[in-house]
CSV table of C-alpha atoms in Angstrom, one decimal:
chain,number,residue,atom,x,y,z
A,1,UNK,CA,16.7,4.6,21.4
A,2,UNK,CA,16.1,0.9,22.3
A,3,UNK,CA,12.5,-0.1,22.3
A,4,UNK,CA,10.7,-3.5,22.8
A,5,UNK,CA,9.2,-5.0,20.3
A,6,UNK,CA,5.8,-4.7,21.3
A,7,UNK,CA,6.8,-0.3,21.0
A,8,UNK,CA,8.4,-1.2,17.6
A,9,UNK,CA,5.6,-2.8,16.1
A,10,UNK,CA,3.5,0.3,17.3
A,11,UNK,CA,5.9,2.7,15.8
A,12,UNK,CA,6.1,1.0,12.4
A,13,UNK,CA,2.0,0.5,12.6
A,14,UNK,CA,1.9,4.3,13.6
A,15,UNK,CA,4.2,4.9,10.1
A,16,UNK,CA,2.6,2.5,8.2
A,17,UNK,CA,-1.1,4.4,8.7
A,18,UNK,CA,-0.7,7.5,10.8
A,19,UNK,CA,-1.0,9.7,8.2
A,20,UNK,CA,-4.6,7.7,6.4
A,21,UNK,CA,-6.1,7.3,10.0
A,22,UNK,CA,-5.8,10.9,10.1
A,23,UNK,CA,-7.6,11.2,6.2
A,24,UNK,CA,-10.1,9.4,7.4
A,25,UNK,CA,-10.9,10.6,11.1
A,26,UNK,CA,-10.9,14.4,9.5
A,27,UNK,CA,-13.1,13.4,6.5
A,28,UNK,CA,-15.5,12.1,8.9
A,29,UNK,CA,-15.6,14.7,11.4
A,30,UNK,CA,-16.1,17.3,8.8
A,31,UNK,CA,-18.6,15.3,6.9
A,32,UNK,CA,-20.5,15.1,10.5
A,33,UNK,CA,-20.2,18.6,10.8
A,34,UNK,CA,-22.4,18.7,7.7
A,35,UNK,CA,-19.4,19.6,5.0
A,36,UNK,CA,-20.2,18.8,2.0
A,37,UNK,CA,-17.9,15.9,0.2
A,38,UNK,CA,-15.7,17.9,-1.9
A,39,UNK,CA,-15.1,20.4,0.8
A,40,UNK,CA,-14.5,17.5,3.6
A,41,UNK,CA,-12.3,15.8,1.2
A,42,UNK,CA,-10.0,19.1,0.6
A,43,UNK,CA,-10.2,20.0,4.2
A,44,UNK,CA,-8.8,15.7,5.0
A,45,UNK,CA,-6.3,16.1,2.6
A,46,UNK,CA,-4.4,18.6,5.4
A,47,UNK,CA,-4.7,16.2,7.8
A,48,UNK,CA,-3.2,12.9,5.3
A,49,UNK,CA,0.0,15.6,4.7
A,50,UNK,CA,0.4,16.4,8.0
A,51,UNK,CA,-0.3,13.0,9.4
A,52,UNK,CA,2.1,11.2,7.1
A,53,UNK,CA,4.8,13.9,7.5
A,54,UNK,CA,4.3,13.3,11.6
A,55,UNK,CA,5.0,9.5,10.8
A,56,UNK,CA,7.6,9.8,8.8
A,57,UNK,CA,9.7,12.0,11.6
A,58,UNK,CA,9.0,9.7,14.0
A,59,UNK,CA,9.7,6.8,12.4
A,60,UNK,CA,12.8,7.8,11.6
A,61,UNK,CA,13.6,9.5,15.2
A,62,UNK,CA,13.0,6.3,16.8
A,63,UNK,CA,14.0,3.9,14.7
A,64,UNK,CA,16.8,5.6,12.8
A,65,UNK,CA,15.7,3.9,9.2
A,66,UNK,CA,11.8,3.5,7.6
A,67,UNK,CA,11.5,0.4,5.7
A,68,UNK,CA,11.1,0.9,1.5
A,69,UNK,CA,7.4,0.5,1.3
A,70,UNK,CA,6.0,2.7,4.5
A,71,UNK,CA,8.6,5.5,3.2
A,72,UNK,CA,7.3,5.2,-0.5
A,73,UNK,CA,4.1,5.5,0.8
A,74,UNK,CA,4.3,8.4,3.2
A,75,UNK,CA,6.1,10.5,0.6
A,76,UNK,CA,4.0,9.5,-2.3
A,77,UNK,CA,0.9,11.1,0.8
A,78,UNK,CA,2.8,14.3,1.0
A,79,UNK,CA,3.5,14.6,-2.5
A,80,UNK,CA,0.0,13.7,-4.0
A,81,UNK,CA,-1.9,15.6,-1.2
A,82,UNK,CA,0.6,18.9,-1.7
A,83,UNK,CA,-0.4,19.0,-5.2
A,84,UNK,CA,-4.2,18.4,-4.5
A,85,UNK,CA,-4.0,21.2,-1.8
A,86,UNK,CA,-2.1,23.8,-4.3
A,87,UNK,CA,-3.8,23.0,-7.6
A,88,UNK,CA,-6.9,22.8,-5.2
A,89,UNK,CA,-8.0,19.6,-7.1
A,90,UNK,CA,-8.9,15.8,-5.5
A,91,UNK,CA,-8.7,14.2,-8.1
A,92,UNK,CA,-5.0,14.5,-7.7
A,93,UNK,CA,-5.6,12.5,-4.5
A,94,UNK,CA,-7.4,10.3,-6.5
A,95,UNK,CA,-5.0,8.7,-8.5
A,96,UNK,CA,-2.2,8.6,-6.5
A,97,UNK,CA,-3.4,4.5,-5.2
A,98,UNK,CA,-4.0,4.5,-9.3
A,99,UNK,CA,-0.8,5.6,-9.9
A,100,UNK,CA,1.1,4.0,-7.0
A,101,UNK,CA,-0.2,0.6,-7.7
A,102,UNK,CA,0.1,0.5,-11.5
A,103,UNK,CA,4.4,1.3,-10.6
A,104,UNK,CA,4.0,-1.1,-8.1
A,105,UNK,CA,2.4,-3.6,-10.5
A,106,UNK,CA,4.9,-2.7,-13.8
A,107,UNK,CA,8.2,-2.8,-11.7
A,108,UNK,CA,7.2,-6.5,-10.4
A,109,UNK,CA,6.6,-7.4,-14.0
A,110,UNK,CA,10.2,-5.7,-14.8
A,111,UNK,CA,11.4,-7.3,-12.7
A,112,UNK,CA,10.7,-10.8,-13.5
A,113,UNK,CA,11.1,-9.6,-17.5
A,114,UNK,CA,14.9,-8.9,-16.2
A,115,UNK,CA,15.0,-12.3,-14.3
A,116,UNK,CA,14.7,-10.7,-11.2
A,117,UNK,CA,12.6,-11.1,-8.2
A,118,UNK,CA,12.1,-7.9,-6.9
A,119,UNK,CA,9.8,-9.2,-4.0
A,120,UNK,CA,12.3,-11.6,-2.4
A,121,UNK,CA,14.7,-8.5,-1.9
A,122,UNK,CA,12.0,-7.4,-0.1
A,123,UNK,CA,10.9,-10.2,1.7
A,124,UNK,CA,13.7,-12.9,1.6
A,125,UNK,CA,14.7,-12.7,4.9
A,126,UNK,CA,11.3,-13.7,6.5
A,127,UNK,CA,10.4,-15.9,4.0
A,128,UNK,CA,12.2,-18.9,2.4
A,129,UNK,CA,11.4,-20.2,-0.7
A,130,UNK,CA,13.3,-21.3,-4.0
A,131,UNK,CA,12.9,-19.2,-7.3
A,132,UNK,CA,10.0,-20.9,-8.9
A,133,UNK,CA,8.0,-19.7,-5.6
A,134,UNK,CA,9.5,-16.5,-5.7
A,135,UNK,CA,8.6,-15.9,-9.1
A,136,UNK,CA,4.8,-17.3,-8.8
A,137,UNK,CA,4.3,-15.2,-5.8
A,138,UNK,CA,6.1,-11.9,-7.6
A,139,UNK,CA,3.7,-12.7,-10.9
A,140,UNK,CA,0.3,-12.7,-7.9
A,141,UNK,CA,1.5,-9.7,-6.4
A,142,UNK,CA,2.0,-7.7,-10.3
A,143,UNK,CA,-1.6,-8.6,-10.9
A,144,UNK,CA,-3.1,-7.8,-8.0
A,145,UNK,CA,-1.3,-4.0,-7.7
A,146,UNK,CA,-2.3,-3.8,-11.1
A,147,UNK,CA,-6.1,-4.7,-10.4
A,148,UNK,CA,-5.9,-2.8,-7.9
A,149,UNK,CA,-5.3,0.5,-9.9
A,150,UNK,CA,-8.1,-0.2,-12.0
A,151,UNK,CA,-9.9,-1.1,-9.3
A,152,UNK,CA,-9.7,2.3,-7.9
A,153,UNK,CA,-10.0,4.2,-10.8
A,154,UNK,CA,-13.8,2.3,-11.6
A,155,UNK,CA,-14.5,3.6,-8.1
A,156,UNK,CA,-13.2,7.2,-7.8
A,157,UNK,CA,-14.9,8.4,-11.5
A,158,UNK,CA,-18.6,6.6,-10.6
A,159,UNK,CA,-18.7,6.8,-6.6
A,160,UNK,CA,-19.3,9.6,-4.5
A,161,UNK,CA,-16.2,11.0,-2.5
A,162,UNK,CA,-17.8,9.6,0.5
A,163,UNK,CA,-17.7,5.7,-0.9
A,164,UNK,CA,-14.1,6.6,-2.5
A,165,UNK,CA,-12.7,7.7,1.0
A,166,UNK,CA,-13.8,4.3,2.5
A,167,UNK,CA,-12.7,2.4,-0.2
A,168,UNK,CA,-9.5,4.3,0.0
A,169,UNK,CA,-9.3,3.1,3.5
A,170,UNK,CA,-9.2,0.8,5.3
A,171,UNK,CA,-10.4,-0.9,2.0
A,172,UNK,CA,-7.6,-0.9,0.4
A,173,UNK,CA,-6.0,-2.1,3.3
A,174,UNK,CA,-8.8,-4.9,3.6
A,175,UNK,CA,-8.4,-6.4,0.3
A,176,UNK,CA,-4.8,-6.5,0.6
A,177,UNK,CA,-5.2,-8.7,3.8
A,178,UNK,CA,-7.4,-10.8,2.2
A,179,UNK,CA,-5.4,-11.1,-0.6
A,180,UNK,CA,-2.2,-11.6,1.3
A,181,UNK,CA,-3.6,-14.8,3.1
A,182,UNK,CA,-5.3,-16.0,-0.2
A,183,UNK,CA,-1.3,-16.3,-0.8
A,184,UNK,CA,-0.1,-18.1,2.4
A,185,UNK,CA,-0.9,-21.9,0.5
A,186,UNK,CA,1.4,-21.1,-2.1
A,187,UNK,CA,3.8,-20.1,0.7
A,188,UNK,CA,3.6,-23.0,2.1
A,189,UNK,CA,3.9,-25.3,-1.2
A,190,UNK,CA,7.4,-23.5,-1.7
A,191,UNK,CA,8.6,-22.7,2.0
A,192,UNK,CA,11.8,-24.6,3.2
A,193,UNK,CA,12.6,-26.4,-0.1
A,194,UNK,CA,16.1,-26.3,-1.9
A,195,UNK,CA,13.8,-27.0,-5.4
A,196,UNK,CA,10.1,-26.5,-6.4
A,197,UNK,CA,7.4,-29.3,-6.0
A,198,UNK,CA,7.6,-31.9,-9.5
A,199,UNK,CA,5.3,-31.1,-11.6
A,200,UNK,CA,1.7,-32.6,-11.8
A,201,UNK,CA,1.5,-35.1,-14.2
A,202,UNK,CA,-2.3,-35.4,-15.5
């Protein structure tokens, strides 16, 4: 199926969140429907499995391939929220960004522990930068995934479900925009070079 790019960008948006825009509309509407927190947040979870399972499928039926991160994600959804809906227990739900982001965090770390720069795999193509960047921007990245776990698990065991849910998204989400851009100087300090900057000498 050939599709424009405006479509593809919709499809890969539609993977990318499908299945936590359906979380969050169902947590709301049961919530208005005066559900209490635990139940709206059981009751959500169906929708985040289904949602994310509906991506998935038509990601993959339109586009033939889902990009690494999108299809972590959505399976990570399906395989978190199946356990919280058959152990009948959110805080299974709960820890998956805890969990996710802490792998996420570790493997960057691995990687540049190896010598590796797991993130410019990921990312070379659209980006250009020598090694030094690469690594600096790989190092960023660890710490922020890693901040981020904690970061969820400080909100999850003292906030209600309703603040966690929000936080969960789009917070999440939000913070990682911000943080993203809070990378784009760096970017541009490295981008289109064959060797990094010299040194500042004091």
């Amino acid at each position: 199926m050939t599709l424009s790019p405006t479509m593809k960008k919709y499809v890969r948006s539609f993977v990318d969140f499908g299945g936590l825009i359906a979380f969050l509309a169902a947590f709301i509407y049961f919530r208005v429907s005066g559900v209490a927190q635990s139940e709206a947040l059981m009751q959500a979870t169906w929708a985040l499995v289904a949602g994310s399972a509906v991506a998935l499928a038509v990601g993959f039926i339109v586009e033939r391939r889902i990009a690494p991160f999108p299809l972590i994600g959505g399976v990570a959804a399906l395989f978190f929220g199946s356990l919280t809906l058959f152990f009948h227990d959110p805080r299974l739900l709960k820890i998956k960004p805890t969990v996710m982001n802490t792998v996420f965090g570790l493997a960057l770390l691995g990687g540049l522990a190896l010598r590796k720069n797991p993130l410019k795999l990921l990312m070379g193509e659209s980006i250009q930068m020598p090694d030094e960047g690469w690594r600096r921007l790989t190092l960023h990245y660890a710490l922020f995934f890693l901040a981020l776990a904690g970061l969820n698990e400080a909100v999850w065991r003292t906030q209600p479900d309703d603040i966690w849910v929000a936080f969960r998204f789009p917070g999440i989400l939000v913070l990682t925009v911000i943080f993203s851009f809070a990378q784009v100087p760096l970017m541009m300090k490295y981008a289109k070079t064959d060797e990094p900057p010299p040194p500042h000498v004091e």
